[in-house]
Every structure is written in structure tokens, then in C-alpha cells.
PDB file of C-alpha atoms in Angstrom:
ATOM      1  CA  UNK A1368     -21.202 -26.098 -20.300  1.00 50.00           C
ATOM      2  CA  UNK A1369     -20.116 -28.220 -23.206  1.00 52.00           C
ATOM      3  CA  UNK A1370     -17.384 -30.789 -22.214  1.00 54.00           C
ATOM      4  CA  UNK A1371     -14.715 -30.378 -25.051  1.00 57.00           C
ATOM      5  CA  UNK A1372     -13.520 -33.686 -25.729  1.00 68.00           C
ATOM      6  CA  UNK A1373     -17.514 -35.098 -26.150  1.00 84.00           C
ATOM      7  CA  UNK A1374     -18.369 -33.334 -29.941  1.00 87.00           C
ATOM      8  CA  UNK A1375     -20.886 -34.318 -31.767  1.00 88.00           C
ATOM      9  CA  UNK A1376     -21.718 -34.415 -35.056  1.00 90.00           C
ATOM     10  CA  UNK A1377     -24.821 -34.622 -36.190  1.00 91.00           C
ATOM     11  CA  UNK A1378     -25.911 -35.296 -39.995  1.00 90.00           C
ATOM     12  CA  UNK A1379     -29.314 -34.098 -41.341  1.00 92.00           C
ATOM     13  CA  UNK A1380     -29.014 -31.728 -37.980  1.00 94.00           C
ATOM     14  CA  UNK A1381     -31.231 -28.660 -40.211  1.00 95.00           C
ATOM     15  CA  UNK A1382     -34.840 -30.332 -39.528  1.00 95.00           C
ATOM     16  CA  UNK A1383     -36.879 -33.380 -37.904  1.00 93.00           C
ATOM     17  CA  UNK A1384     -33.994 -36.538 -36.132  1.00 89.00           C
ATOM     18  CA  UNK A1385     -31.180 -34.815 -37.051  1.00 91.00           C
ATOM     19  CA  UNK A1386     -32.413 -31.174 -35.203  1.00 94.00           C
ATOM     20  CA  UNK A1387     -33.820 -33.418 -32.499  1.00 92.00           C
ATOM     21  CA  UNK A1388     -30.843 -35.441 -31.932  1.00 90.00           C
ATOM     22  CA  UNK A1389     -28.989 -32.088 -31.407  1.00 93.00           C
ATOM     23  CA  UNK A1390     -30.111 -30.258 -29.378  1.00 94.00           C
ATOM     24  CA  UNK A1391     -30.254 -33.398 -26.876  1.00 91.00           C
ATOM     25  CA  UNK A1392     -26.393 -33.867 -27.857  1.00 90.00           C
ATOM     26  CA  UNK A1393     -25.927 -30.016 -26.987  1.00 93.00           C
ATOM     27  CA  UNK A1394     -28.339 -30.403 -23.933  1.00 92.00           C
ATOM     28  CA  UNK A1395     -26.157 -33.550 -22.295  1.00 90.00           C
ATOM     29  CA  UNK A1396     -23.097 -31.091 -23.161  1.00 90.00           C
ATOM     30  CA  UNK A1397     -21.390 -32.462 -25.970  1.00 89.00           C
ATOM     31  CA  UNK A1398     -19.755 -29.892 -28.742  1.00 91.00           C
ATOM     32  CA  UNK A1399     -21.885 -29.338 -32.245  1.00 93.00           C
ATOM     33  CA  UNK A1400     -20.601 -29.682 -35.270  1.00 93.00           C
ATOM     34  CA  UNK A1401     -23.975 -29.824 -37.504  1.00 95.00           C
ATOM     35  CA  UNK A1402     -23.685 -31.061 -40.723  1.00 94.00           C
ATOM     36  CA  UNK A1403     -26.939 -30.170 -43.683  1.00 94.00           C
ATOM     37  CA  UNK A1404     -27.559 -29.214 -46.583  1.00 95.00           C
ATOM     38  CA  UNK A1405     -29.211 -26.277 -45.664  1.00 96.00           C
ATOM     39  CA  UNK A1406     -26.559 -23.434 -44.629  1.00 96.00           C
ATOM     40  CA  UNK A1407     -30.007 -21.201 -43.068  1.00 97.00           C
ATOM     41  CA  UNK A1408     -31.529 -24.946 -41.034  1.00 97.00           C
ATOM     42  CA  UNK A1409     -27.866 -24.675 -39.653  1.00 97.00           C
ATOM     43  CA  UNK A1410     -27.905 -22.194 -37.929  1.00 97.00           C
ATOM     44  CA  UNK A1411     -31.886 -22.134 -36.822  1.00 97.00           C
ATOM     45  CA  UNK A1412     -30.615 -25.267 -35.000  1.00 97.00           C
ATOM     46  CA  UNK A1413     -27.295 -23.871 -33.873  1.00 97.00           C
ATOM     47  CA  UNK A1414     -29.971 -21.533 -31.943  1.00 97.00           C
ATOM     48  CA  UNK A1415     -32.586 -23.138 -31.364  1.00 96.00           C
ATOM     49  CA  UNK A1416     -30.387 -25.616 -29.702  1.00 93.00           C
ATOM     50  CA  UNK A1417     -28.174 -22.176 -27.594  1.00 94.00           C
ATOM     51  CA  UNK A1418     -24.332 -23.615 -29.054  1.00 92.00           C
ATOM     52  CA  UNK A1419     -23.642 -20.350 -30.917  1.00 92.00           C
ATOM     53  CA  UNK A1420     -20.181 -21.450 -30.680  1.00 92.00           C
ATOM     54  CA  UNK A1421     -21.671 -24.860 -33.617  1.00 95.00           C
ATOM     55  CA  UNK A1422     -19.241 -25.883 -36.176  1.00 96.00           C
ATOM     56  CA  UNK A1423     -21.485 -25.483 -39.158  1.00 97.00           C
ATOM     57  CA  UNK A1424     -20.859 -27.648 -42.531  1.00 96.00           C
ATOM     58  CA  UNK A1425     -23.731 -27.417 -44.882  1.00 93.00           C
ATOM     59  CA  UNK A1426     -23.145 -30.532 -47.645  1.00 91.00           C
ATOM     60  CA  UNK A1427     -25.074 -33.161 -48.733  1.00 89.00           C
ATOM     61  CA  UNK A1428     -23.358 -35.615 -47.095  1.00 85.00           C
ATOM     62  CA  UNK A1429     -24.086 -38.585 -49.913  1.00 86.00           C
ATOM     63  CA  UNK A1430     -21.399 -36.157 -51.622  1.00 88.00           C
ATOM     64  CA  UNK A1431     -18.491 -38.191 -50.532  1.00 85.00           C
ATOM     65  CA  UNK A1432     -16.392 -35.601 -50.704  1.00 87.00           C
ATOM     66  CA  UNK A1433     -18.100 -32.519 -49.047  1.00 88.00           C
ATOM     67  CA  UNK A1434     -19.338 -35.755 -46.788  1.00 86.00           C
ATOM     68  CA  UNK A1435     -15.069 -35.683 -45.918  1.00 87.00           C
ATOM     69  CA  UNK A1436     -15.196 -32.278 -46.359  1.00 89.00           C
ATOM     70  CA  UNK A1437     -17.051 -32.472 -42.862  1.00 89.00           C
ATOM     71  CA  UNK A1438     -15.223 -34.731 -41.097  1.00 87.00           C
ATOM     72  CA  UNK A1439     -11.967 -33.130 -41.924  1.00 89.00           C
ATOM     73  CA  UNK A1440     -13.446 -29.158 -40.712  1.00 92.00           C
ATOM     74  CA  UNK A1441     -14.353 -31.410 -37.506  1.00 89.00           C
ATOM     75  CA  UNK A1442     -10.709 -32.971 -37.143  1.00 88.00           C
ATOM     76  CA  UNK A1443      -9.313 -29.338 -37.790  1.00 91.00           C
ATOM     77  CA  UNK A1444     -11.843 -26.853 -35.374  1.00 91.00           C
ATOM     78  CA  UNK A1445     -11.898 -30.117 -32.175  1.00 86.00           C
ATOM     79  CA  UNK A1446      -8.736 -32.880 -33.204  1.00 82.00           C
ATOM     80  CA  UNK A1447      -8.898 -35.854 -33.141  1.00 73.00           C
ATOM     81  CA  UNK A1448     -11.902 -37.989 -33.102  1.00 72.00           C
ATOM     82  CA  UNK A1449     -12.788 -41.582 -31.377  1.00 66.00           C
ATOM     83  CA  UNK A1450     -15.929 -42.607 -32.517  1.00 65.00           C
ATOM     84  CA  UNK A1451     -18.354 -44.145 -29.438  1.00 61.00           C
ATOM     85  CA  UNK A1452     -18.523 -47.290 -30.074  1.00 56.00           C
ATOM     86  CA  UNK A1453     -22.366 -47.566 -28.942  1.00 53.00           C
ATOM     87  CA  UNK A1454     -22.409 -45.348 -32.213  1.00 53.00           C
ATOM     88  CA  UNK A1455     -20.056 -48.204 -33.823  1.00 47.00           C
ATOM     89  CA  UNK A1456     -22.421 -51.271 -32.734  1.00 47.00           C
ATOM     90  CA  UNK A1457     -25.814 -49.137 -34.399  1.00 44.00           C
ATOM     91  CA  UNK A1458     -23.337 -49.193 -37.688  1.00 45.00           C
ATOM     92  CA  UNK A1459     -22.355 -52.315 -37.853  1.00 49.00           C
ATOM     93  CA  UNK A1460     -26.742 -54.167 -36.829  1.00 47.00           C
ATOM     94  CA  UNK A1461     -27.718 -50.829 -39.673  1.00 46.00           C
ATOM     95  CA  UNK A1462     -25.430 -51.275 -42.402  1.00 43.00           C
TER      96      UNK A1462
END
């Protein structure tokens, strides 16, 4: 059973590393927000994860308005988002 307080927003979730990340996180008990450009591919990822309750947001995150919509949809469905410290650390290193 997934812990409703642990939600992962995964971009590029329709294929490749994003899909693999979503599958791994769901296996570890995370609820999922799957973000990508193709709704069909996101549906396939949700199916492969066994996560029929995943929130699917089809958008290109390079478009800031659409990316903001993904965050808004996540907050609307799950409540406030609190980034995990490891993700913040990763973003600081990569940026």
C-alpha cells in the first residue's frame, strides 16, 4: 500500500529513465504524479507500475505555464508539496 504522504512527481515518465524511476518509486510505496508529453505513454507507465490511481499530467515541462499546471494539479490532488532534501541537493549540484 502506498503512503499518501509520500508522493513523487516524475517528469519524462512516459519512457526511459523517467518510466524506470516511476516504477521503482511506486514499488517503494510512493504515490505517483506522472508527467510527460504523451498521455498514452503515461497511461502505459501507470499500467506497468500497477498504479491505476496515479495522477497523469500530459505536458512538456519546457513550457513553464504547463509545468506550473503540473504542480497545481499535484497540489490540488494531494495537498502541499514538500521537496525531499536529497532532491534539493541534487538540483543544486546539477544546476
